[in-house]
Amino acid sequence: EAKITMTETWLRKHRLLYVGSTRHSFIHAIRDGNIDISAFKTWLGQDYIFVRAFVPFVASVLTKAWKGSNDRDNGVEVILGGVSALNDEISWFKKEASKWGVQLSDIVPQKANQEYCSFLESLTSPDVEYTVAIVAFWAIETVYQESFAHCLEDDSKTPPELEETCRRWGSQGFGEYCNSLRKIADRQLENASDDAITKAEATFLQVLEYEVEFWNMNHGGT
Ligand code: HMH
């Protein structure tokens, strides 16, 4: 029988917050076909800023993995793939913004976004252990995966012009990538100190809270 991993334990323990971050009213509005296009455009512009701040964070996770890469299979290739995918993601945001008439150079980061980006920056510190950083990375990607995959289920009424956005994070390929990140996180957690495990759990919760605030920013918390 399979043993219960640390991430599974946390997902069960913090179910309410996890569901709050992956089944937000913004996501329900996309899925039900009720999304206000201005809310979608707000999200698009703000997420472009977030993703730009995400690049140095992911690069810092790569650096941490690289330093421990004499440990067999610590995930360095998967993370390198993640860094590489961000190049395409930034281009996609530019293309999508021009499609919707969103002027990216004019976007001012809102408070929730600024706070989330500062949190990401704090995680780039060399004092933050690889275990903590990889847990944050897994959680950040997984919230988007679970959220957007929900908008692609058979009974969803997602507007066709938003399907491409939903597929970016909701596709099976992105789901497999999230599973790989989860395995890396769980493998790290198996060998981590109690102190690192405590910090990683707190960081996981912070990510979920920032994600809820990020959705609220686009969708008024309704
Ligand atoms: C706010 N969380 C936010 N934006 C994203 N693009 C992701 C997660 C996934 O990369």
mmCIF file with all atom_site columns, N, CA and C in Angstrom, residues 24-77:
data_model
loop_
_atom_site.group_PDB
_atom_site.id
_atom_site.type_symbol
_atom_site.label_atom_id
_atom_site.label_alt_id
_atom_site.label_comp_id
_atom_site.label_asym_id
_atom_site.label_entity_id
_atom_site.label_seq_id
_atom_site.pdbx_PDB_ins_code
_atom_site.Cartn_x
_atom_site.Cartn_y
_atom_site.Cartn_z
_atom_site.occupancy
_atom_site.B_iso_or_equiv
_atom_site.pdbx_formal_charge
_atom_site.auth_seq_id
_atom_site.auth_comp_id
_atom_site.auth_asym_id
_atom_site.auth_atom_id
_atom_site.pdbx_PDB_model_num
ATOM 1   N N  . HIS A 1 24 ? -12.238 29.458 -6.722  1.00 0.00 ? 24 HIS A N  1
ATOM 2   C CA . HIS A 1 24 ? -12.622 30.850 -6.428  1.00 0.00 ? 24 HIS A CA 1
ATOM 3   C C  . HIS A 1 24 ? -13.767 31.297 -7.347  1.00 0.00 ? 24 HIS A C  1
ATOM 4   N N  . SER A 1 25 ? -14.477 32.333 -6.924  1.00 0.00 ? 25 SER A N  1
ATOM 5   C CA . SER A 1 25 ? -15.590 32.849 -7.743  1.00 0.00 ? 25 SER A CA 1
ATOM 6   C C  . SER A 1 25 ? -15.118 33.321 -9.127  1.00 0.00 ? 25 SER A C  1
ATOM 7   N N  . PHE A 1 26 ? -13.875 33.788 -9.219  1.00 0.00 ? 26 PHE A N  1
ATOM 8   C CA . PHE A 1 26 ? -13.329 34.195 -10.532 1.00 0.00 ? 26 PHE A CA 1
ATOM 9   C C  . PHE A 1 26 ? -13.296 32.990 -11.486 1.00 0.00 ? 26 PHE A C  1
ATOM 10  N N  . ILE A 1 27 ? -12.833 31.865 -10.955 1.00 0.00 ? 27 ILE A N  1
ATOM 11  C CA . ILE A 1 27 ? -12.765 30.618 -11.746 1.00 0.00 ? 27 ILE A CA 1
ATOM 12  C C  . ILE A 1 27 ? -14.178 30.109 -12.056 1.00 0.00 ? 27 ILE A C  1
ATOM 13  N N  . HIS A 1 28 ? -15.064 30.164 -11.065 1.00 0.00 ? 28 HIS A N  1
ATOM 14  C CA . HIS A 1 28 ? -16.458 29.756 -11.322 1.00 0.00 ? 28 HIS A CA 1
ATOM 15  C C  . HIS A 1 28 ? -17.085 30.604 -12.412 1.00 0.00 ? 28 HIS A C  1
ATOM 16  N N  . ALA A 1 29 ? -16.763 31.910 -12.404 1.00 0.00 ? 29 ALA A N  1
ATOM 17  C CA . ALA A 1 29 ? -17.345 32.805 -13.413 1.00 0.00 ? 29 ALA A CA 1
ATOM 18  C C  . ALA A 1 29 ? -16.846 32.429 -14.820 1.00 0.00 ? 29 ALA A C  1
ATOM 19  N N  . ILE A 1 30 ? -15.584 32.070 -14.945 1.00 0.00 ? 30 ILE A N  1
ATOM 20  C CA . ILE A 1 30 ? -15.073 31.611 -16.253 1.00 0.00 ? 30 ILE A CA 1
ATOM 21  C C  . ILE A 1 30 ? -15.789 30.321 -16.646 1.00 0.00 ? 30 ILE A C  1
ATOM 22  N N  . ARG A 1 31 ? -15.836 29.395 -15.710 1.00 0.00 ? 31 ARG A N  1
ATOM 23  C CA . ARG A 1 31 ? -16.410 28.072 -15.973 1.00 0.00 ? 31 ARG A CA 1
ATOM 24  C C  . ARG A 1 31 ? -17.898 28.134 -16.335 1.00 0.00 ? 31 ARG A C  1
ATOM 25  N N  . ASP A 1 32 ? -18.596 29.068 -15.710 1.00 0.00 ? 32 ASP A N  1
ATOM 26  C CA . ASP A 1 32 ? -20.036 29.202 -15.974 1.00 0.00 ? 32 ASP A CA 1
ATOM 27  C C  . ASP A 1 32 ? -20.330 30.107 -17.167 1.00 0.00 ? 32 ASP A C  1
ATOM 28  N N  . GLY A 1 33 ? -19.294 30.684 -17.747 1.00 0.00 ? 33 GLY A N  1
ATOM 29  C CA . GLY A 1 33 ? -19.498 31.579 -18.886 1.00 0.00 ? 33 GLY A CA 1
ATOM 30  C C  . GLY A 1 33 ? -20.031 32.944 -18.489 1.00 0.00 ? 33 GLY A C  1
ATOM 31  N N  . ASN A 1 34 ? -19.881 33.309 -17.217 1.00 0.00 ? 34 ASN A N  1
ATOM 32  C CA . ASN A 1 34 ? -20.389 34.603 -16.716 1.00 0.00 ? 34 ASN A CA 1
ATOM 33  C C  . ASN A 1 34 ? -19.281 35.615 -16.479 1.00 0.00 ? 34 ASN A C  1
ATOM 34  N N  . ILE A 1 35 ? -18.102 35.330 -16.941 1.00 0.00 ? 35 ILE A N  1
ATOM 35  C CA . ILE A 1 35 ? -16.983 36.201 -16.597 1.00 0.00 ? 35 ILE A CA 1
ATOM 36  C C  . ILE A 1 35 ? -17.143 37.576 -17.255 1.00 0.00 ? 35 ILE A C  1
ATOM 37  N N  . ASP A 1 36 ? -16.889 38.577 -16.465 1.00 0.00 ? 36 ASP A N  1
ATOM 38  C CA . ASP A 1 36 ? -16.879 39.946 -16.946 1.00 0.00 ? 36 ASP A CA 1
ATOM 39  C C  . ASP A 1 36 ? -15.509 40.143 -17.618 1.00 0.00 ? 36 ASP A C  1
ATOM 40  N N  . ILE A 1 37 ? -15.518 40.496 -18.892 1.00 0.00 ? 37 ILE A N  1
ATOM 41  C CA . ILE A 1 37 ? -14.265 40.574 -19.640 1.00 0.00 ? 37 ILE A CA 1
ATOM 42  C C  . ILE A 1 37 ? -13.299 41.581 -19.010 1.00 0.00 ? 37 ILE A C  1
ATOM 43  N N  . SER A 1 38 ? -13.821 42.615 -18.363 1.00 0.00 ? 38 SER A N  1
ATOM 44  C CA . SER A 1 38 ? -12.904 43.568 -17.711 1.00 0.00 ? 38 SER A CA 1
ATOM 45  C C  . SER A 1 38 ? -12.161 42.903 -16.548 1.00 0.00 ? 38 SER A C  1
ATOM 46  N N  . ALA A 1 39 ? -12.811 41.978 -15.847 1.00 0.00 ? 39 ALA A N  1
ATOM 47  C CA . ALA A 1 39 ? -12.140 41.237 -14.771 1.00 0.00 ? 39 ALA A CA 1
ATOM 48  C C  . ALA A 1 39 ? -11.055 40.336 -15.367 1.00 0.00 ? 39 ALA A C  1
ATOM 49  N N  . PHE A 1 40 ? -11.376 39.727 -16.510 1.00 0.00 ? 40 PHE A N  1
ATOM 50  C CA . PHE A 1 40 ? -10.374 38.882 -17.177 1.00 0.00 ? 40 PHE A CA 1
ATOM 51  C C  . PHE A 1 40 ? -9.159  39.708 -17.602 1.00 0.00 ? 40 PHE A C  1
ATOM 52  N N  . LYS A 1 41 ? -9.407  40.891 -18.147 1.00 0.00 ? 41 LYS A N  1
ATOM 53  C CA . LYS A 1 41 ? -8.300  41.753 -18.579 1.00 0.00 ? 41 LYS A CA 1
ATOM 54  C C  . LYS A 1 41 ? -7.457  42.217 -17.394 1.00 0.00 ? 41 LYS A C  1
ATOM 55  N N  . THR A 1 42 ? -8.117  42.512 -16.280 1.00 0.00 ? 42 THR A N  1
ATOM 56  C CA . THR A 1 42 ? -7.372  42.877 -15.062 1.00 0.00 ? 42 THR A CA 1
ATOM 57  C C  . THR A 1 42 ? -6.452  41.729 -14.672 1.00 0.00 ? 42 THR A C  1
ATOM 58  N N  . TRP A 1 43 ? -7.028  40.529 -14.640 1.00 0.00 ? 43 TRP A N  1
ATOM 59  C CA . TRP A 1 43 ? -6.223  39.356 -14.300 1.00 0.00 ? 43 TRP A CA 1
ATOM 60  C C  . TRP A 1 43 ? -5.022  39.229 -15.248 1.00 0.00 ? 43 TRP A C  1
ATOM 61  N N  . LEU A 1 44 ? -5.278  39.371 -16.548 1.00 0.00 ? 44 LEU A N  1
ATOM 62  C CA . LEU A 1 44 ? -4.219  39.180 -17.553 1.00 0.00 ? 44 LEU A CA 1
ATOM 63  C C  . LEU A 1 44 ? -3.046  40.144 -17.316 1.00 0.00 ? 44 LEU A C  1
ATOM 64  N N  . GLY A 1 45 ? -3.358  41.400 -17.127 1.00 0.00 ? 45 GLY A N  1
ATOM 65  C CA . GLY A 1 45 ? -2.313  42.407 -16.911 1.00 0.00 ? 45 GLY A CA 1
ATOM 66  C C  . GLY A 1 45 ? -1.570  42.183 -15.604 1.00 0.00 ? 45 GLY A C  1
ATOM 67  N N  . GLN A 1 46 ? -2.313  41.878 -14.546 1.00 0.00 ? 46 GLN A N  1
ATOM 68  C CA . GLN A 1 46 ? -1.681  41.656 -13.244 1.00 0.00 ? 46 GLN A CA 1
ATOM 69  C C  . GLN A 1 46 ? -0.853  40.367 -13.263 1.00 0.00 ? 46 GLN A C  1
ATOM 70  N N  . ASP A 1 47 ? -1.348  39.344 -13.940 1.00 0.00 ? 47 ASP A N  1
ATOM 71  C CA . ASP A 1 47 ? -0.601  38.081 -13.943 1.00 0.00 ? 47 ASP A CA 1
ATOM 72  C C  . ASP A 1 47 ? 0.684   38.201 -14.756 1.00 0.00 ? 47 ASP A C  1
ATOM 73  N N  . TYR A 1 48 ? 0.667   39.065 -15.773 1.00 0.00 ? 48 TYR A N  1
ATOM 74  C CA . TYR A 1 48 ? 1.904   39.321 -16.527 1.00 0.00 ? 48 TYR A CA 1
ATOM 75  C C  . TYR A 1 48 ? 2.983   39.871 -15.569 1.00 0.00 ? 48 TYR A C  1
ATOM 76  N N  . ILE A 1 49 ? 2.588   40.801 -14.719 1.00 0.00 ? 49 ILE A N  1
ATOM 77  C CA . ILE A 1 49 ? 3.533   41.356 -13.741 1.00 0.00 ? 49 ILE A CA 1
ATOM 78  C C  . ILE A 1 49 ? 3.999   40.262 -12.776 1.00 0.00 ? 49 ILE A C  1
ATOM 79  N N  . PHE A 1 50 ? 3.033   39.435 -12.337 1.00 0.00 ? 50 PHE A N  1
ATOM 80  C CA . PHE A 1 50 ? 3.386   38.341 -11.426 1.00 0.00 ? 50 PHE A CA 1
ATOM 81  C C  . PHE A 1 50 ? 4.409   37.408 -12.083 1.00 0.00 ? 50 PHE A C  1
ATOM 82  N N  . VAL A 1 51 ? 4.153   37.027 -13.332 1.00 0.00 ? 51 VAL A N  1
ATOM 83  C CA . VAL A 1 51 ? 5.026   36.054 -14.007 1.00 0.00 ? 51 VAL A CA 1
ATOM 84  C C  . VAL A 1 51 ? 6.434   36.621 -14.197 1.00 0.00 ? 51 VAL A C  1
ATOM 85  N N  . ARG A 1 52 ? 6.521   37.926 -14.424 1.00 0.00 ? 52 ARG A N  1
ATOM 86  C CA . ARG A 1 52 ? 7.857   38.542 -14.510 1.00 0.00 ? 52 ARG A CA 1
ATOM 87  C C  . ARG A 1 52 ? 8.613   38.407 -13.188 1.00 0.00 ? 52 ARG A C  1
ATOM 88  N N  . ALA A 1 53 ? 7.891   38.530 -12.072 1.00 0.00 ? 53 ALA A N  1
ATOM 89  C CA . ALA A 1 53 ? 8.527   38.359 -10.759 1.00 0.00 ? 53 ALA A CA 1
ATOM 90  C C  . ALA A 1 53 ? 8.781   36.880 -10.440 1.00 0.00 ? 53 ALA A C  1
ATOM 91  N N  . PHE A 1 54 ? 8.016   36.033 -11.107 1.00 0.00 ? 54 PHE A N  1
ATOM 92  C CA . PHE A 1 54 ? 8.137   34.589 -10.898 1.00 0.00 ? 54 PHE A CA 1
ATOM 93  C C  . PHE A 1 54 ? 9.457   34.065 -11.498 1.00 0.00 ? 54 PHE A C  1
ATOM 94  N N  . VAL A 1 55 ? 9.946   34.709 -12.572 1.00 0.00 ? 55 VAL A N  1
ATOM 95  C CA . VAL A 1 55 ? 11.160  34.247 -13.255 1.00 0.00 ? 55 VAL A CA 1
ATOM 96  C C  . VAL A 1 55 ? 12.362  34.179 -12.299 1.00 0.00 ? 55 VAL A C  1
ATOM 97  N N  . PRO A 1 56 ? 12.727  35.276 -11.604 1.00 0.00 ? 56 PRO A N  1
ATOM 98  C CA . PRO A 1 56 ? 13.868  35.154 -10.686 1.00 0.00 ? 56 PRO A CA 1
ATOM 99  C C  . PRO A 1 56 ? 13.618  34.170 -9.538  1.00 0.00 ? 56 PRO A C  1
ATOM 100 N N  . PHE A 1 57 ? 12.340  34.033 -9.132  1.00 0.00 ? 57 PHE A N  1
ATOM 101 C CA . PHE A 1 57 ? 12.046  33.031 -8.100  1.00 0.00 ? 57 PHE A CA 1
ATOM 102 C C  . PHE A 1 57 ? 12.363  31.622 -8.618  1.00 0.00 ? 57 PHE A C  1
ATOM 103 N N  . VAL A 1 58 ? 11.856  31.288 -9.800  1.00 0.00 ? 58 VAL A N  1
ATOM 104 C CA . VAL A 1 58 ? 12.088  29.933 -10.343 1.00 0.00 ? 58 VAL A CA 1
ATOM 105 C C  . VAL A 1 58 ? 13.580  29.723 -10.592 1.00 0.00 ? 58 VAL A C  1
ATOM 106 N N  . ALA A 1 59 ? 14.251  30.779 -11.051 1.00 0.00 ? 59 ALA A N  1
ATOM 107 C CA . ALA A 1 59 ? 15.703  30.676 -11.250 1.00 0.00 ? 59 ALA A CA 1
ATOM 108 C C  . ALA A 1 59 ? 16.411  30.389 -9.919  1.00 0.00 ? 59 ALA A C  1
ATOM 109 N N  . SER A 1 60 ? 15.916  30.976 -8.828  1.00 0.00 ? 60 SER A N  1
ATOM 110 C CA . SER A 1 60 ? 16.534  30.728 -7.511  1.00 0.00 ? 60 SER A CA 1
ATOM 111 C C  . SER A 1 60 ? 16.283  29.292 -7.044  1.00 0.00 ? 60 SER A C  1
ATOM 112 N N  . VAL A 1 61 ? 15.110  28.745 -7.422  1.00 0.00 ? 61 VAL A N  1
ATOM 113 C CA . VAL A 1 61 ? 14.839  27.333 -7.085  1.00 0.00 ? 61 VAL A CA 1
ATOM 114 C C  . VAL A 1 61 ? 15.810  26.446 -7.866  1.00 0.00 ? 61 VAL A C  1
ATOM 115 N N  . LEU A 1 62 ? 16.033  26.818 -9.125  1.00 0.00 ? 62 LEU A N  1
ATOM 116 C CA . LEU A 1 62 ? 16.983  26.059 -9.952  1.00 0.00 ? 62 LEU A CA 1
ATOM 117 C C  . LEU A 1 62 ? 18.381  26.091 -9.334  1.00 0.00 ? 62 LEU A C  1
ATOM 118 N N  . THR A 1 63 ? 18.800  27.246 -8.889  1.00 0.00 ? 63 THR A N  1
ATOM 119 C CA . THR A 1 63 ? 20.119  27.387 -8.260  1.00 0.00 ? 63 THR A CA 1
ATOM 120 C C  . THR A 1 63 ? 20.230  26.491 -7.023  1.00 0.00 ? 63 THR A C  1
ATOM 121 N N  . LYS A 1 64 ? 19.174  26.480 -6.222  1.00 0.00 ? 64 LYS A N  1
ATOM 122 C CA . LYS A 1 64 ? 19.189  25.640 -5.011  1.00 0.00 ? 64 LYS A CA 1
ATOM 123 C C  . LYS A 1 64 ? 19.243  24.158 -5.373  1.00 0.00 ? 64 LYS A C  1
ATOM 124 N N  . ALA A 1 65 ? 18.487  23.767 -6.410  1.00 0.00 ? 65 ALA A N  1
ATOM 125 C CA . ALA A 1 65 ? 18.497  22.364 -6.840  1.00 0.00 ? 65 ALA A CA 1
ATOM 126 C C  . ALA A 1 65 ? 19.880  22.000 -7.379  1.00 0.00 ? 65 ALA A C  1
ATOM 127 N N  . TRP A 1 66 ? 20.453  22.942 -8.137  1.00 0.00 ? 66 TRP A N  1
ATOM 128 C CA . TRP A 1 66 ? 21.759  22.684 -8.758  1.00 0.00 ? 66 TRP A CA 1
ATOM 129 C C  . TRP A 1 66 ? 22.822  22.410 -7.711  1.00 0.00 ? 66 TRP A C  1
ATOM 130 N N  . LYS A 1 67 ? 22.787  23.161 -6.620  1.00 0.00 ? 67 LYS A N  1
ATOM 131 C CA . LYS A 1 67 ? 23.781  22.998 -5.549  1.00 0.00 ? 67 LYS A CA 1
ATOM 132 C C  . LYS A 1 67 ? 23.683  21.634 -4.888  1.00 0.00 ? 67 LYS A C  1
ATOM 133 N N  . GLY A 1 68 ? 22.469  21.069 -4.886  1.00 0.00 ? 68 GLY A N  1
ATOM 134 C CA . GLY A 1 68 ? 22.309  19.742 -4.288  1.00 0.00 ? 68 GLY A CA 1
ATOM 135 C C  . GLY A 1 68 ? 22.221  18.653 -5.335  1.00 0.00 ? 68 GLY A C  1
ATOM 136 N N  . SER A 1 69 ? 22.685  18.931 -6.552  1.00 0.00 ? 69 SER A N  1
ATOM 137 C CA . SER A 1 69 ? 22.425  17.986 -7.647  1.00 0.00 ? 69 SER A CA 1
ATOM 138 C C  . SER A 1 69 ? 23.318  16.755 -7.608  1.00 0.00 ? 69 SER A C  1
ATOM 139 N N  . ASN A 1 70 ? 24.209  16.658 -6.613  1.00 0.00 ? 70 ASN A N  1
ATOM 140 C CA . ASN A 1 70 ? 24.892  15.374 -6.407  1.00 0.00 ? 70 ASN A CA 1
ATOM 141 C C  . ASN A 1 70 ? 23.976  14.361 -5.707  1.00 0.00 ? 70 ASN A C  1
ATOM 142 N N  . ASP A 1 71 ? 22.871  14.859 -5.073  1.00 0.00 ? 71 ASP A N  1
ATOM 143 C CA . ASP A 1 71 ? 21.832  13.927 -4.596  1.00 0.00 ? 71 ASP A CA 1
ATOM 144 C C  . ASP A 1 71 ? 21.174  13.379 -5.853  1.00 0.00 ? 71 ASP A C  1
ATOM 145 N N  . ARG A 1 72 ? 21.011  12.105 -5.914  1.00 0.00 ? 72 ARG A N  1
ATOM 146 C CA . ARG A 1 72 ? 20.419  11.487 -7.093  1.00 0.00 ? 72 ARG A CA 1
ATOM 147 C C  . ARG A 1 72 ? 19.002  12.043 -7.322  1.00 0.00 ? 72 ARG A C  1
ATOM 148 N N  . ASP A 1 73 ? 18.733  12.470 -8.534  1.00 0.00 ? 73 ASP A N  1
ATOM 149 C CA . ASP A 1 73 ? 17.374  12.779 -8.951  1.00 0.00 ? 73 ASP A CA 1
ATOM 150 C C  . ASP A 1 73 ? 16.672  13.786 -8.020  1.00 0.00 ? 73 ASP A C  1
ATOM 151 N N  . ASN A 1 74 ? 17.252  14.927 -7.797  1.00 0.00 ? 74 ASN A N  1
ATOM 152 C CA . ASN A 1 74 ? 16.628  15.916 -6.913  1.00 0.00 ? 74 ASN A CA 1
ATOM 153 C C  . ASN A 1 74 ? 15.736  16.897 -7.671  1.00 0.00 ? 74 ASN A C  1
ATOM 154 N N  . GLY A 1 75 ? 15.515  16.650 -8.956  1.00 0.00 ? 75 GLY A N  1
ATOM 155 C CA . GLY A 1 75 ? 14.541  17.439 -9.690  1.00 0.00 ? 75 GLY A CA 1
ATOM 156 C C  . GLY A 1 75 ? 15.099  18.543 -10.542 1.00 0.00 ? 75 GLY A C  1
ATOM 157 N N  . VAL A 1 76 ? 16.421  18.600 -10.641 1.00 0.00 ? 76 VAL A N  1
ATOM 158 C CA . VAL A 1 76 ? 17.027  19.719 -11.353 1.00 0.00 ? 76 VAL A CA 1
ATOM 159 C C  . VAL A 1 76 ? 16.546  19.832 -12.811 1.00 0.00 ? 76 VAL A C  1
ATOM 160 N N  . GLU A 1 77 ? 16.345  18.713 -13.492 1.00 0.00 ? 77 GLU A N  1
ATOM 161 C CA . GLU A 1 77 ? 15.906  18.778 -14.908 1.00 0.00 ? 77 GLU A CA 1
ATOM 162 C C  . GLU A 1 77 ? 14.494  19.329 -15.022 1.00 0.00 ? 77 GLU A C  1
#
